[in-house]
Amino acid sequence: MIRTRICLYVLLLTPLAVYWQTIFHEYGMRDDYSHLREAKEETSKLVRFTASQGRPLYGALLETTFGEVAEVTGLPLLRFTSVALLTLLGLALWRQLYQSGWSEIEAAVIGLGVVLLPAAQVVASWAACWPHVLALLLSVAGFSAIETELERGGMKRIVALLGGCLIYCLAGLIYQSDAFFAVVPIAAVLLVRTGREPLTDMRWSVIHLAAMLVGIAVSYLLVQMMFANGVFHESARMKLETNPATKLGWFFWQPLPNALALYALRDTFNVGALVFWPAVAAVLAVIGYAYRTVGAADATAKKKWLVCALALPFLAHTVSFVAAERSIGYRTLFALSGLVLVLLAYAFRSLRTAERIKLPVYYAGLGLLVVIAALTAHRNSFGLIAEPQGYEWEMVHNAVMRTNFKAETKVFLVTPRLDDRATERMFADEFGNLSSDSSWTSKEMFKAAIRDRFGSKMPKGTGYTFTSGADEPADKSYDLVIDMRKLKALRSP
C-alpha cells in the first residue's frame, strides 16, 4: 500500500514540478500566435488546414480551445492541459502495466519515463500541441478496452474489439502517428506474458495489432472520403513515399538514433554529440547484453525480444514511413521512443530476474534513469523552448507597449538569422529554434502584442503598416524598427 501511494504521488507530482516553470512562462511558439487570431477571426480555417493533412479533429480541438483563451497570457492554460493529460497518460500506463505483470515500480518508471521523453517536452511547451496527448491517451484507451475483454471471448470480446477500433479511429483523426502509440503497451504486455493465458502470444499480438491497424485505416479512409466529396482539400503533405530504400536509410540515421538516445537530445550543430551518441550506444549495449545473456536462452522469450526489437520499431513509425514527407521532429517519436523505453526497462528486469545484477544496482539503475529524465526534461523544455521564445515575445511586446501609435505608424521588424538565436543548441522547429525568423510568424506576433495593448480594436485615429525583412532598412522612413538580431546578445556564454 505504501509503495502504491509513493508511485501514485511521484506520477502525479513529478510532471507538474518538471514543467511548472515552462507552463507559466509568458511566450508563444510559432503558430500559437496565428491560432490565437484565426480561432476568433477566421472560423473553421484551422479545421480546414489540419483536415487537409488528414487531422480534422486536431483542428476542431485547436479552434475550440484557442478561441477561449485570452491571447498570449492565456496560453499557459493550454500548456497546463498538455501536462495534465501527460500525467493521466503516465497513470494509465502505470495501471495497465502493473495489472499485466510488471512490478509497481517498473510500471511507474515506464509511465513517468514516457511523460518526460523529448517528445513530451515539446508538447508540454507548445500550446498548439496539446491534442497530441489526447490522441496518445485514446491510443492507450483503445488497447485497454480490448485487453480488458480479450481473454474472456464471446460477445464481450466482439464489443471490445469494435470499441477499441473506434477509439483508435478517433486517435487517428487527431494525429496519425500518435495513434500508433498503442505499440508501447502492446510490447510491454507481450514481453511479460507468462504463456498460461487462454490466448497464445501469437494470436494475442495479432488481434491487438490488427485492431489498431483497422482503426487507423478507417480514419484514413474517412479522410479520403472527405477529400473525394470536396469537404476538404488534400494537402501535398498527404502524398505517399515513392522511394522506400532511401526512406529506410533516413530512418536508421534520423528517427531511430533519436529514439534510442531517449533523454539525450540531438541538436543540429552537434553541440551535444559527445553525450548523444554515447547514450545511443549505452541503450543498445544494455538491451543487447540482456538479450544475449538472458533472452536468447529461452526460445519463447527470444521470439518476443526479436518481435519487439526488430519488427515493432518499424510499425511504431509507420506514418513517417508511408508519408513522403520526412519529418524529424521529436513530436512524431512518441511511439518509437516509448518502445525503446519499454525494451530498456525489460532489459533491466530480465537481468535482475536472472540475477545478473543485484537488487541495489537494479533499483539504482531505474532511479538514475528517472532522475536524468526529470532533469533533462526541465532543462530542455524551459532553457531551449520557453525562455528563448519568451525573449522573442518580450522584445516585440515591449516595443509595442512603448510606441506612441499615430494614424499611420510604419513598423519594420528585422527578422533574425539562424546565427542570431538566443540558444547555443537547437533541433528542427522545436528545441532552441527561432519563431520570429518567419515573416508570417513575426507579423502574427506583432498583431498579438497590439491586441494585448489595445484589445480587439485600436483607438480611433491610430493604425500601422507592418513590414519585415532580414536587413535593417537604410532609410529613416519607419517610425518603429524592432531589431530581432539582438537576440544573439542574450545567448548564454
PDB file of N, CA, C and O in Angstrom, residues 360-397:
ATOM      1  N   PRO A 360      20.265  -3.777  -5.409  1.00  0.00           N
ATOM      2  CA  PRO A 360      20.621  -2.352  -5.299  1.00  0.00           C
ATOM      3  C   PRO A 360      21.000  -1.732  -6.641  1.00  0.00           C
ATOM      4  O   PRO A 360      20.643  -0.587  -6.928  1.00  0.00           O
ATOM      5  N   VAL A 361      21.718  -2.504  -7.461  1.00  0.00           N
ATOM      6  CA  VAL A 361      22.106  -1.988  -8.780  1.00  0.00           C
ATOM      7  C   VAL A 361      20.876  -1.805  -9.660  1.00  0.00           C
ATOM      8  O   VAL A 361      20.762  -0.825 -10.406  1.00  0.00           O
ATOM      9  N   TYR A 362      19.956  -2.733  -9.562  1.00  0.00           N
ATOM     10  CA  TYR A 362      18.712  -2.680 -10.341  1.00  0.00           C
ATOM     11  C   TYR A 362      17.920  -1.418 -10.009  1.00  0.00           C
ATOM     12  O   TYR A 362      17.537  -0.656 -10.904  1.00  0.00           O
ATOM     13  N   TYR A 363      17.684  -1.188  -8.709  1.00  0.00           N
ATOM     14  CA  TYR A 363      16.925   0.000  -8.311  1.00  0.00           C
ATOM     15  C   TYR A 363      17.695   1.288  -8.588  1.00  0.00           C
ATOM     16  O   TYR A 363      17.102   2.314  -8.946  1.00  0.00           O
ATOM     17  N   ALA A 364      19.000   1.222  -8.441  1.00  0.00           N
ATOM     18  CA  ALA A 364      19.815   2.408  -8.727  1.00  0.00           C
ATOM     19  C   ALA A 364      19.727   2.774 -10.213  1.00  0.00           C
ATOM     20  O   ALA A 364      19.649   3.952 -10.574  1.00  0.00           O
ATOM     21  N   GLY A 365      19.723   1.749 -11.061  1.00  0.00           N
ATOM     22  CA  GLY A 365      19.610   1.995 -12.493  1.00  0.00           C
ATOM     23  C   GLY A 365      18.287   2.641 -12.862  1.00  0.00           C
ATOM     24  O   GLY A 365      18.244   3.610 -13.629  1.00  0.00           O
ATOM     25  N   LEU A 366      17.189   2.098 -12.307  1.00  0.00           N
ATOM     26  CA  LEU A 366      15.877   2.678 -12.576  1.00  0.00           C
ATOM     27  C   LEU A 366      15.778   4.101 -12.021  1.00  0.00           C
ATOM     28  O   LEU A 366      15.226   4.997 -12.666  1.00  0.00           O
ATOM     29  N   GLY A 367      16.316   4.287 -10.812  1.00  0.00           N
ATOM     30  CA  GLY A 367      16.271   5.621 -10.198  1.00  0.00           C
ATOM     31  C   GLY A 367      17.082   6.632 -10.982  1.00  0.00           C
ATOM     32  O   GLY A 367      16.647   7.778 -11.179  1.00  0.00           O
ATOM     33  N   LEU A 368      18.265   6.217 -11.442  1.00  0.00           N
ATOM     34  CA  LEU A 368      19.114   7.119 -12.223  1.00  0.00           C
ATOM     35  C   LEU A 368      18.428   7.508 -13.528  1.00  0.00           C
ATOM     36  O   LEU A 368      18.500   8.664 -13.957  1.00  0.00           O
ATOM     37  N   LEU A 369      17.744   6.559 -14.142  1.00  0.00           N
ATOM     38  CA  LEU A 369      17.021   6.841 -15.385  1.00  0.00           C
ATOM     39  C   LEU A 369      15.968   7.921 -15.166  1.00  0.00           C
ATOM     40  O   LEU A 369      15.841   8.857 -15.963  1.00  0.00           O
ATOM     41  N   VAL A 370      15.217   7.805 -14.069  1.00  0.00           N
ATOM     42  CA  VAL A 370      14.168   8.782 -13.775  1.00  0.00           C
ATOM     43  C   VAL A 370      14.758  10.154 -13.456  1.00  0.00           C
ATOM     44  O   VAL A 370      14.249  11.186 -13.919  1.00  0.00           O
ATOM     45  N   VAL A 371      15.834  10.182 -12.687  1.00  0.00           N
ATOM     46  CA  VAL A 371      16.464  11.463 -12.328  1.00  0.00           C
ATOM     47  C   VAL A 371      16.989  12.165 -13.575  1.00  0.00           C
ATOM     48  O   VAL A 371      16.778  13.372 -13.763  1.00  0.00           O
ATOM     49  N   ILE A 372      17.694  11.426 -14.422  1.00  0.00           N
ATOM     50  CA  ILE A 372      18.211  12.012 -15.660  1.00  0.00           C
ATOM     51  C   ILE A 372      17.063  12.533 -16.524  1.00  0.00           C
ATOM     52  O   ILE A 372      17.130  13.636 -17.076  1.00  0.00           O
ATOM     53  N   ALA A 373      15.999  11.742 -16.616  1.00  0.00           N
ATOM     54  CA  ALA A 373      14.841  12.142 -17.415  1.00  0.00           C
ATOM     55  C   ALA A 373      14.234  13.438 -16.894  1.00  0.00           C
ATOM     56  O   ALA A 373      13.916  14.347 -17.669  1.00  0.00           O
ATOM     57  N   ALA A 374      14.051  13.537 -15.579  1.00  0.00           N
ATOM     58  CA  ALA A 374      13.426  14.727 -14.989  1.00  0.00           C
ATOM     59  C   ALA A 374      14.291  15.966 -15.163  1.00  0.00           C
ATOM     60  O   ALA A 374      13.786  17.044 -15.524  1.00  0.00           O
ATOM     61  N   LEU A 375      15.588  15.830 -14.924  1.00  0.00           N
ATOM     62  CA  LEU A 375      16.487  16.986 -15.040  1.00  0.00           C
ATOM     63  C   LEU A 375      16.570  17.484 -16.479  1.00  0.00           C
ATOM     64  O   LEU A 375      16.509  18.689 -16.733  1.00  0.00           O
ATOM     65  N   THR A 376      16.724  16.557 -17.426  1.00  0.00           N
ATOM     66  CA  THR A 376      16.827  16.980 -18.822  1.00  0.00           C
ATOM     67  C   THR A 376      15.502  17.527 -19.340  1.00  0.00           C
ATOM     68  O   THR A 376      15.491  18.473 -20.144  1.00  0.00           O
ATOM     69  N   ALA A 377      14.390  16.962 -18.878  1.00  0.00           N
ATOM     70  CA  ALA A 377      13.080  17.457 -19.318  1.00  0.00           C
ATOM     71  C   ALA A 377      12.870  18.897 -18.876  1.00  0.00           C
ATOM     72  O   ALA A 377      12.364  19.735 -19.637  1.00  0.00           O
ATOM     73  N   HIS A 378      13.251  19.195 -17.657  1.00  0.00           N
ATOM     74  CA  HIS A 378      13.109  20.574 -17.162  1.00  0.00           C
ATOM     75  C   HIS A 378      14.044  21.515 -17.904  1.00  0.00           C
ATOM     76  O   HIS A 378      13.647  22.591 -18.365  1.00  0.00           O
ATOM     77  N   ARG A 379      15.290  21.094 -18.042  1.00  0.00           N
ATOM     78  CA  ARG A 379      16.276  21.966 -18.693  1.00  0.00           C
ATOM     79  C   ARG A 379      15.924  22.220 -20.148  1.00  0.00           C
ATOM     80  O   ARG A 379      15.997  23.358 -20.629  1.00  0.00           O
ATOM     81  N   ASN A 380      15.544  21.180 -20.865  1.00  0.00           N
ATOM     82  CA  ASN A 380      15.239  21.339 -22.291  1.00  0.00           C
ATOM     83  C   ASN A 380      13.970  22.143 -22.530  1.00  0.00           C
ATOM     84  O   ASN A 380      13.932  23.029 -23.392  1.00  0.00           O
ATOM     85  N   SER A 381      12.913  21.825 -21.783  1.00  0.00           N
ATOM     86  CA  SER A 381      11.634  22.498 -22.029  1.00  0.00           C
ATOM     87  C   SER A 381      11.709  23.981 -21.689  1.00  0.00           C
ATOM     88  O   SER A 381      11.155  24.817 -22.416  1.00  0.00           O
ATOM     89  N   PHE A 382      12.412  24.321 -20.613  1.00  0.00           N
ATOM     90  CA  PHE A 382      12.492  25.738 -20.256  1.00  0.00           C
ATOM     91  C   PHE A 382      13.649  26.439 -20.965  1.00  0.00           C
ATOM     92  O   PHE A 382      13.466  27.479 -21.596  1.00  0.00           O
ATOM     93  N   GLY A 383      14.842  25.847 -20.874  1.00  0.00           N
ATOM     94  CA  GLY A 383      16.022  26.519 -21.406  1.00  0.00           C
ATOM     95  C   GLY A 383      16.111  26.559 -22.912  1.00  0.00           C
ATOM     96  O   GLY A 383      16.745  27.467 -23.478  1.00  0.00           O
ATOM     97  N   LEU A 384      15.477  25.597 -23.606  1.00  0.00           N
ATOM     98  CA  LEU A 384      15.563  25.555 -25.059  1.00  0.00           C
ATOM     99  C   LEU A 384      14.261  25.917 -25.764  1.00  0.00           C
ATOM    100  O   LEU A 384      14.240  26.045 -26.991  1.00  0.00           O
ATOM    101  N   ILE A 385      13.174  26.053 -24.993  1.00  0.00           N
ATOM    102  CA  ILE A 385      11.903  26.436 -25.621  1.00  0.00           C
ATOM    103  C   ILE A 385      11.308  27.667 -24.939  1.00  0.00           C
ATOM    104  O   ILE A 385      11.224  28.738 -25.541  1.00  0.00           O
ATOM    105  N   ALA A 386      10.895  27.530 -23.700  1.00  0.00           N
ATOM    106  CA  ALA A 386      10.159  28.611 -23.032  1.00  0.00           C
ATOM    107  C   ALA A 386      10.977  29.894 -22.918  1.00  0.00           C
ATOM    108  O   ALA A 386      10.512  30.980 -23.293  1.00  0.00           O
ATOM    109  N   GLU A 387      12.185  29.795 -22.407  1.00  0.00           N
ATOM    110  CA  GLU A 387      12.984  31.005 -22.178  1.00  0.00           C
ATOM    111  C   GLU A 387      13.348  31.729 -23.468  1.00  0.00           C
ATOM    112  O   GLU A 387      13.090  32.936 -23.583  1.00  0.00           O
ATOM    113  N   PRO A 388      13.930  31.064 -24.467  1.00  0.00           N
ATOM    114  CA  PRO A 388      14.264  31.792 -25.704  1.00  0.00           C
ATOM    115  C   PRO A 388      13.044  32.299 -26.461  1.00  0.00           C
ATOM    116  O   PRO A 388      13.076  33.388 -27.050  1.00  0.00           O
ATOM    117  N   GLN A 389      11.948  31.521 -26.449  1.00  0.00           N
ATOM    118  CA  GLN A 389      10.723  32.014 -27.082  1.00  0.00           C
ATOM    119  C   GLN A 389      10.174  33.217 -26.316  1.00  0.00           C
ATOM    120  O   GLN A 389       9.595  34.133 -26.908  1.00  0.00           O
ATOM    121  N   GLY A 390      10.369  33.208 -25.002  1.00  0.00           N
ATOM    122  CA  GLY A 390       9.953  34.342 -24.178  1.00  0.00           C
ATOM    123  C   GLY A 390      10.739  35.604 -24.509  1.00  0.00           C
ATOM    124  O   GLY A 390      10.195  36.717 -24.483  1.00  0.00           O
ATOM    125  N   TYR A 391      12.024  35.455 -24.824  1.00  0.00           N
ATOM    126  CA  TYR A 391      12.832  36.607 -25.230  1.00  0.00           C
ATOM    127  C   TYR A 391      12.243  37.260 -26.476  1.00  0.00           C
ATOM    128  O   TYR A 391      12.141  38.490 -26.561  1.00  0.00           O
ATOM    129  N   GLU A 392      11.864  36.447 -27.451  1.00  0.00           N
ATOM    130  CA  GLU A 392      11.322  36.985 -28.700  1.00  0.00           C
ATOM    131  C   GLU A 392      10.014  37.732 -28.456  1.00  0.00           C
ATOM    132  O   GLU A 392       9.814  38.841 -28.955  1.00  0.00           O
ATOM    133  N   TRP A 393       9.121  37.097 -27.696  1.00  0.00           N
ATOM    134  CA  TRP A 393       7.845  37.735 -27.405  1.00  0.00           C
ATOM    135  C   TRP A 393       8.048  39.022 -26.607  1.00  0.00           C
ATOM    136  O   TRP A 393       7.396  40.036 -26.880  1.00  0.00           O
ATOM    137  N   GLU A 394       8.965  39.012 -25.669  1.00  0.00           N
ATOM    138  CA  GLU A 394       9.214  40.192 -24.831  1.00  0.00           C
ATOM    139  C   GLU A 394       9.722  41.360 -25.665  1.00  0.00           C
ATOM    140  O   GLU A 394       9.311  42.521 -25.442  1.00  0.00           O
ATOM    141  N   MET A 395      10.614  41.100 -26.615  1.00  0.00           N
ATOM    142  CA  MET A 395      11.148  42.183 -27.445  1.00  0.00           C
ATOM    143  C   MET A 395      10.052  42.846 -28.264  1.00  0.00           C
ATOM    144  O   MET A 395       9.967  44.072 -28.351  1.00  0.00           O
ATOM    145  N   VAL A 396       9.192  42.034 -28.877  1.00  0.00           N
ATOM    146  CA  VAL A 396       8.098  42.584 -29.683  1.00  0.00           C
ATOM    147  C   VAL A 396       7.065  43.258 -28.797  1.00  0.00           C
ATOM    148  O   VAL A 396       6.604  44.373 -29.080  1.00  0.00           O
ATOM    149  N   HIS A 397       6.683  42.612 -27.718  1.00  0.00           N
ATOM    150  CA  HIS A 397       5.659  43.137 -26.811  1.00  0.00           C
ATOM    151  C   HIS A 397       6.094  44.455 -26.193  1.00  0.00           C
ATOM    152  O   HIS A 397       5.312  45.421 -26.138  1.00  0.00           O
TER     153      HIS A 397
END
